[in-house]
Tab-separated table of C-alpha atoms and ligand atoms in Angstrom:
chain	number	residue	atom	x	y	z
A	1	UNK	CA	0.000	0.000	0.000
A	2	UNK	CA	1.289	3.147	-0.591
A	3	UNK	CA	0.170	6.380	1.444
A	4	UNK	CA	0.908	9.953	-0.129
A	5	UNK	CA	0.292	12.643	3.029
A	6	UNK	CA	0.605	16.161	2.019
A	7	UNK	CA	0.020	19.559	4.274
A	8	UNK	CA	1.073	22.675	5.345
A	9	UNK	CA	4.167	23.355	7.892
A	10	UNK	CA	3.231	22.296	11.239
A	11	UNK	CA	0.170	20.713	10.082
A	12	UNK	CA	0.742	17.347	12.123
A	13	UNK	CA	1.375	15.792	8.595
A	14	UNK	CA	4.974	13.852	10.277
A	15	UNK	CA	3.377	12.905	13.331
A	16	UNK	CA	0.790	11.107	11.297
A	17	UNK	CA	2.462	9.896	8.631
A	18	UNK	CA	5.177	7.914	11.288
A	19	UNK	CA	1.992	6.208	12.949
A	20	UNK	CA	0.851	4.730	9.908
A	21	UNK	CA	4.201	3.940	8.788
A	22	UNK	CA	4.753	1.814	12.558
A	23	UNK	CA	1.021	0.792	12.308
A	24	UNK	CA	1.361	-0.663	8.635
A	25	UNK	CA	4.946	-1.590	9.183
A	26	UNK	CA	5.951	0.462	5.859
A	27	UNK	CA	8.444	2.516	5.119
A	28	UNK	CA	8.441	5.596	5.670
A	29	UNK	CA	10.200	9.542	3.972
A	30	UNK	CA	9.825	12.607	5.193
A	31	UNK	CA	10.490	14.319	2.296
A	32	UNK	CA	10.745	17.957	3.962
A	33	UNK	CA	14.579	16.498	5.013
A	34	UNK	CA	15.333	16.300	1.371
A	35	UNK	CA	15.294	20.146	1.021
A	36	UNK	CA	16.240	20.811	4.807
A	37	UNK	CA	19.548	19.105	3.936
A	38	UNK	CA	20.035	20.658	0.340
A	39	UNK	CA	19.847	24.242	1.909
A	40	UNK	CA	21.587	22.940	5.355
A	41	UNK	CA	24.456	21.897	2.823
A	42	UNK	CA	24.538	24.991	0.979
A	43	UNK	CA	24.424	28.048	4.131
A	44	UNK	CA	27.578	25.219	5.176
A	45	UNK	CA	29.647	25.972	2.088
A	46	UNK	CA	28.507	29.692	2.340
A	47	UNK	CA	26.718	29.726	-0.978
A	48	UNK	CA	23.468	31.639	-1.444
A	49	UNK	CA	19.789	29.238	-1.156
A	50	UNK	CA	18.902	30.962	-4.619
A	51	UNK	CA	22.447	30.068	-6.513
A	52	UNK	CA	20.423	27.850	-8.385
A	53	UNK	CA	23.910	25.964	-9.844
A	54	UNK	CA	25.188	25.055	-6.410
A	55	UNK	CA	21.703	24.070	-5.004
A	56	UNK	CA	20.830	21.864	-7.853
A	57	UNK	CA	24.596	20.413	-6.638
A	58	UNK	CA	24.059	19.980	-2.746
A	59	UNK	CA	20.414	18.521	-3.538
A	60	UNK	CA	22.442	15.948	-6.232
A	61	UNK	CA	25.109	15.009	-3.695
A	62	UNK	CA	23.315	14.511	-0.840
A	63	UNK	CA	24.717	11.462	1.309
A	64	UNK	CA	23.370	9.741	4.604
A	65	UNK	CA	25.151	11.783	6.653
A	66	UNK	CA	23.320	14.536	5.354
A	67	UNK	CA	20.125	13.496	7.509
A	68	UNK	CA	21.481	14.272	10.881
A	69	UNK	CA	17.668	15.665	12.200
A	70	UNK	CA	19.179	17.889	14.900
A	71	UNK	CA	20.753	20.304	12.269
A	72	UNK	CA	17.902	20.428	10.043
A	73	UNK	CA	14.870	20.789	12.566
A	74	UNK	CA	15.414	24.277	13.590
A	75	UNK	CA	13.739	27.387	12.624
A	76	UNK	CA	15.688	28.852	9.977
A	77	UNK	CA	15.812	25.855	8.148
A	78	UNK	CA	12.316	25.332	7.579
A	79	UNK	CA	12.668	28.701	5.765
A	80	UNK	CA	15.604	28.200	4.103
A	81	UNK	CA	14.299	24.516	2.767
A	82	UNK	CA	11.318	26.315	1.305
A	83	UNK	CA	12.994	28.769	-0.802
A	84	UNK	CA	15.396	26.185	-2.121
A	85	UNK	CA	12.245	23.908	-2.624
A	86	UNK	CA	11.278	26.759	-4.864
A	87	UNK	CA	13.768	26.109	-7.622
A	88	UNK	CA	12.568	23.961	-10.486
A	89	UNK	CA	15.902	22.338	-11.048
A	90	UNK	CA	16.372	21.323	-7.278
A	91	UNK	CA	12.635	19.788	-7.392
A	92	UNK	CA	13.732	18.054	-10.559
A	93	UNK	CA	16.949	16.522	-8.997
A	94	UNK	CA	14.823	14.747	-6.083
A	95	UNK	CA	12.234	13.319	-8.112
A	96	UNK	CA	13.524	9.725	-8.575
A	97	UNK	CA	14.663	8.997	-5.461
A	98	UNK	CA	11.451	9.518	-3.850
A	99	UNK	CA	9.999	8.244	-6.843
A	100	UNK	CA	12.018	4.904	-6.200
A	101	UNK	CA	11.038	5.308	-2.630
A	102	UNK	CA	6.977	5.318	-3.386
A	103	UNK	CA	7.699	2.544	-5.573
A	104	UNK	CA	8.945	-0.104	-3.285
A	105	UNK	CA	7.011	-3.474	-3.287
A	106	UNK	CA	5.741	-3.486	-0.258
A	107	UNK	CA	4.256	-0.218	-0.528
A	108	UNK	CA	5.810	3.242	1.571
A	109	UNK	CA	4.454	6.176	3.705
A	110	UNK	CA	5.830	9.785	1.783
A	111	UNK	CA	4.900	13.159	3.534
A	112	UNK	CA	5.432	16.706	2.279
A	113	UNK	CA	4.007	19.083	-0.218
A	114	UNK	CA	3.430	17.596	-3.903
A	115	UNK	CA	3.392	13.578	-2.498
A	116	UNK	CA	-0.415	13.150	-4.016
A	117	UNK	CA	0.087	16.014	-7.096
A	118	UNK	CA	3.602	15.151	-8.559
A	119	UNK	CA	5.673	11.979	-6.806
A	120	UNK	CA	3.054	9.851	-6.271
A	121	UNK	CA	0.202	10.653	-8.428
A	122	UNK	CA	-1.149	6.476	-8.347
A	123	UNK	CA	-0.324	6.502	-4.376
A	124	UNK	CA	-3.544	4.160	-2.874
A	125	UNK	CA	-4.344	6.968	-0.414
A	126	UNK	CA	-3.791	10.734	-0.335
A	127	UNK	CA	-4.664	12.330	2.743
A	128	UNK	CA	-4.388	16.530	2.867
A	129	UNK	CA	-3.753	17.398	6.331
A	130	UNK	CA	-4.079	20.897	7.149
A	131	UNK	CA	-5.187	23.077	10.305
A	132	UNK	CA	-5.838	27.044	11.174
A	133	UNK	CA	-2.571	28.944	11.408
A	134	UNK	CA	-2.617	29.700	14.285
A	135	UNK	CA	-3.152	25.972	15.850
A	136	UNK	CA	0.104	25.136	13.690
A	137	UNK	CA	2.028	27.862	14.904
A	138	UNK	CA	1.184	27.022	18.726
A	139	UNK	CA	1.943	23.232	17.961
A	140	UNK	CA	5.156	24.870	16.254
A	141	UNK	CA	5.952	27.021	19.291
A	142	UNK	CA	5.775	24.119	21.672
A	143	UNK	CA	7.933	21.373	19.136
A	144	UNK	CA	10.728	24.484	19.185
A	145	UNK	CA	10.351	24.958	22.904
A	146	UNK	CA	10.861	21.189	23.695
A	147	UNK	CA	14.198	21.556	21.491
A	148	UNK	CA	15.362	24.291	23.898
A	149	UNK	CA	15.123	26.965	21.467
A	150	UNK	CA	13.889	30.435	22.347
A	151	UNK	CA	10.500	30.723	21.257
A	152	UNK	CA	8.647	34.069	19.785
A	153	UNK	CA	5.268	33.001	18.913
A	154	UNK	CA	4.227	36.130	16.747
A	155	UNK	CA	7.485	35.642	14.563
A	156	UNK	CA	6.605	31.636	14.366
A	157	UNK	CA	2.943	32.528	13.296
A	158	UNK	CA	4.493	34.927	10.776
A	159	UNK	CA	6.595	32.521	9.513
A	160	UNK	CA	4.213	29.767	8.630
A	161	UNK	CA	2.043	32.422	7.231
A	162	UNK	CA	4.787	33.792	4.995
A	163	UNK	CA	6.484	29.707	4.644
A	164	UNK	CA	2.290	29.216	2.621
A	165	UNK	CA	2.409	31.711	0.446
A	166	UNK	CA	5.559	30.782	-0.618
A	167	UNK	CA	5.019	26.939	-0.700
A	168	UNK	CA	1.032	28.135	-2.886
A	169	UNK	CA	2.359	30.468	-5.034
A	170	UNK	CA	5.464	28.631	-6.374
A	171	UNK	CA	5.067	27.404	-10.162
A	172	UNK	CA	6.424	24.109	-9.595
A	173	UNK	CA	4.570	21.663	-7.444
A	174	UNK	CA	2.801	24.102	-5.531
A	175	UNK	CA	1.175	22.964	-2.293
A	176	UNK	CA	-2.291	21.988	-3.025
A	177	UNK	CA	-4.644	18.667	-2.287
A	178	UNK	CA	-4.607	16.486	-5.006
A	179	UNK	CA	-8.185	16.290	-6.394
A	180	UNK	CA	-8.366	12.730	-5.113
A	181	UNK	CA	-7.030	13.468	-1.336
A	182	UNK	CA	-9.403	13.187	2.035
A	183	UNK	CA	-9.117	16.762	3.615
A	184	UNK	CA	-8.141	16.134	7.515
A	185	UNK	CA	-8.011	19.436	9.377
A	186	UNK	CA	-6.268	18.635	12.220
A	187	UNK	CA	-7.069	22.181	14.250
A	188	UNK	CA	-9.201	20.516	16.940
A	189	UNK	CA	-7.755	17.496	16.841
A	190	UNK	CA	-5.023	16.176	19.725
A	191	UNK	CA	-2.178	13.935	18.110
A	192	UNK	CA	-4.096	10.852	18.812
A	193	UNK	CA	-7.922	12.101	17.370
A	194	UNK	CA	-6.091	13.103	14.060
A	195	UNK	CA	-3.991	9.975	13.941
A	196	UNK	CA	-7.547	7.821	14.593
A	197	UNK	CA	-8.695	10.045	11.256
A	198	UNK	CA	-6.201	9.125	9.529
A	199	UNK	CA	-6.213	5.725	9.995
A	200	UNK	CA	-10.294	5.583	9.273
A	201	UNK	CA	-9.401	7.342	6.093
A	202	UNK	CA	-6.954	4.621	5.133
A	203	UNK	CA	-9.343	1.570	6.380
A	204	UNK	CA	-11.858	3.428	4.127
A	205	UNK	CA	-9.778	3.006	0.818
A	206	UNK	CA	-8.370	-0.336	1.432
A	207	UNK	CA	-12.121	-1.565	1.565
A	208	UNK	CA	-12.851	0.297	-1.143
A	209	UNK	CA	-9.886	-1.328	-3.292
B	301	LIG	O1	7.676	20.316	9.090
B	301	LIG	P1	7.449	21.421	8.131
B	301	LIG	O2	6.184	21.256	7.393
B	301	LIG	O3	7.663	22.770	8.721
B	301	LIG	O4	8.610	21.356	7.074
B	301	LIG	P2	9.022	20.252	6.034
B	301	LIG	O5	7.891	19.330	5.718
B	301	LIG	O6	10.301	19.663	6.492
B	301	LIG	O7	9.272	21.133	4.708
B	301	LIG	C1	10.155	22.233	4.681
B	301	LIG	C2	9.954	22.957	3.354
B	301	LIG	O8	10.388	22.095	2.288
B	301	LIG	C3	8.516	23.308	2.997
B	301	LIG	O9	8.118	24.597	3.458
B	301	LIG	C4	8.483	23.225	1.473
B	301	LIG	O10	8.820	24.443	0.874
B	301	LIG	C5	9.553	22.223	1.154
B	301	LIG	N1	9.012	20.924	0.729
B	301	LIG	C6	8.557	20.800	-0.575
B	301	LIG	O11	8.569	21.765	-1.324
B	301	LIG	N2	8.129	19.602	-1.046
B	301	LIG	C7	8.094	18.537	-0.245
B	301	LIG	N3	7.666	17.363	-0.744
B	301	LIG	C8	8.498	18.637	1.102
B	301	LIG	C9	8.952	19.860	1.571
């Protein structure tokens, strides 16, 4: 089975897309580390995010060691990642290795932006989480907080405004359910509610199949 979960920053789109993975014992990419890593690799070799040469580079060479979470969780890079994420060419030069991902035999869990639209167009399910701004920048606040970072909750709310307009407007891939996806709006939801959703919406398909 393969399950394509797309959403907005701080939507709870990881949270549930690693409890389906452990429930269905699939696979599972976060696909938000692919361009947390390209623009992690380029602010380390002081090149600019929009040096569309050298990111296409850095999002070609990227190795294991590359994926170390704790450098690629914070703040900053969440912004950076989305402006790099903005460049056709980098898009381009991730495409088949999450393409080979979604198309393992047993089946894989992929979360990010264009899972259900571009990657994984045939995925079995497509589920759109989203929730109100303002619920995703408190959940934001408190997953910064727990990381010992200082935490300004006006600047976090302004930056997942500004992080989806960036992420809509964009040419390529913009963010945006796939016509086929189940909307789950996660703002009233706890972690556990949305994650029972989910897994509802999944049941739902597989008995439809
Ligand atoms: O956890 P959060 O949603 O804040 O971030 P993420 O999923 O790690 O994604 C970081 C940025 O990478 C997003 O704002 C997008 O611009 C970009 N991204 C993308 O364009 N396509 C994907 N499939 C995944 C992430």
């Amino acid at each position: 089975m393969l399950i394509a979960i797309d959403g907005p920053a701080a939507s709870g789109k990881g949270t549930i897309a690693r409890r389906l993975a452990a429930h269905f014992g699939l696979p599972h990419l976060d696909t938000g580390l692919l361009y947390r890593a390209t623009a992690r690799a380029l602010l380390d070799q002081g090149s600019k995010l929009d040096d569309v040469e050298n990111a296409v580079s850095a999002a070609r060479g990227l190795a294991l060691l590359d994926f170390e979470e704790d450098r690629l969780r914070g703040r900053e890079m969440g912004e950076a990642a989305s402006v790099v994420a903005a460049i056709p060419e980098v898009r381009a030069a991730l495409i088949d290795m999450q393409r080979a991902f979604a198309s393992r035999p047993q089946g894989a869990v992929l979360d990010g932006r264009d899972i259900g639209t571009v990657i994984a167009p045939k995925a079995d399910v497509k589920i759109f989480v989203t929730a109100s701004p303002e619920a995703r920048a408190q959940r934001r606040a408190l997953e910064l907080r727990g990381r010992g970072e200082k935490v300004d909750y006006p600047a976090i709310l302004d930056d997942i405004r500004k992080r989806d307009t960036r992420d809509s407007e964009r040419a390529d891939a913009p963010l945006r359910p796939a016509d086929d996806a189940k909307i789950l709006d996660t703002t009233d939801l706890n972690i556990e509610a949305a994650f029972a959703a989910a897994l509802e919406i999944v049941d739902r398909a597989e008995a439809a199949t």
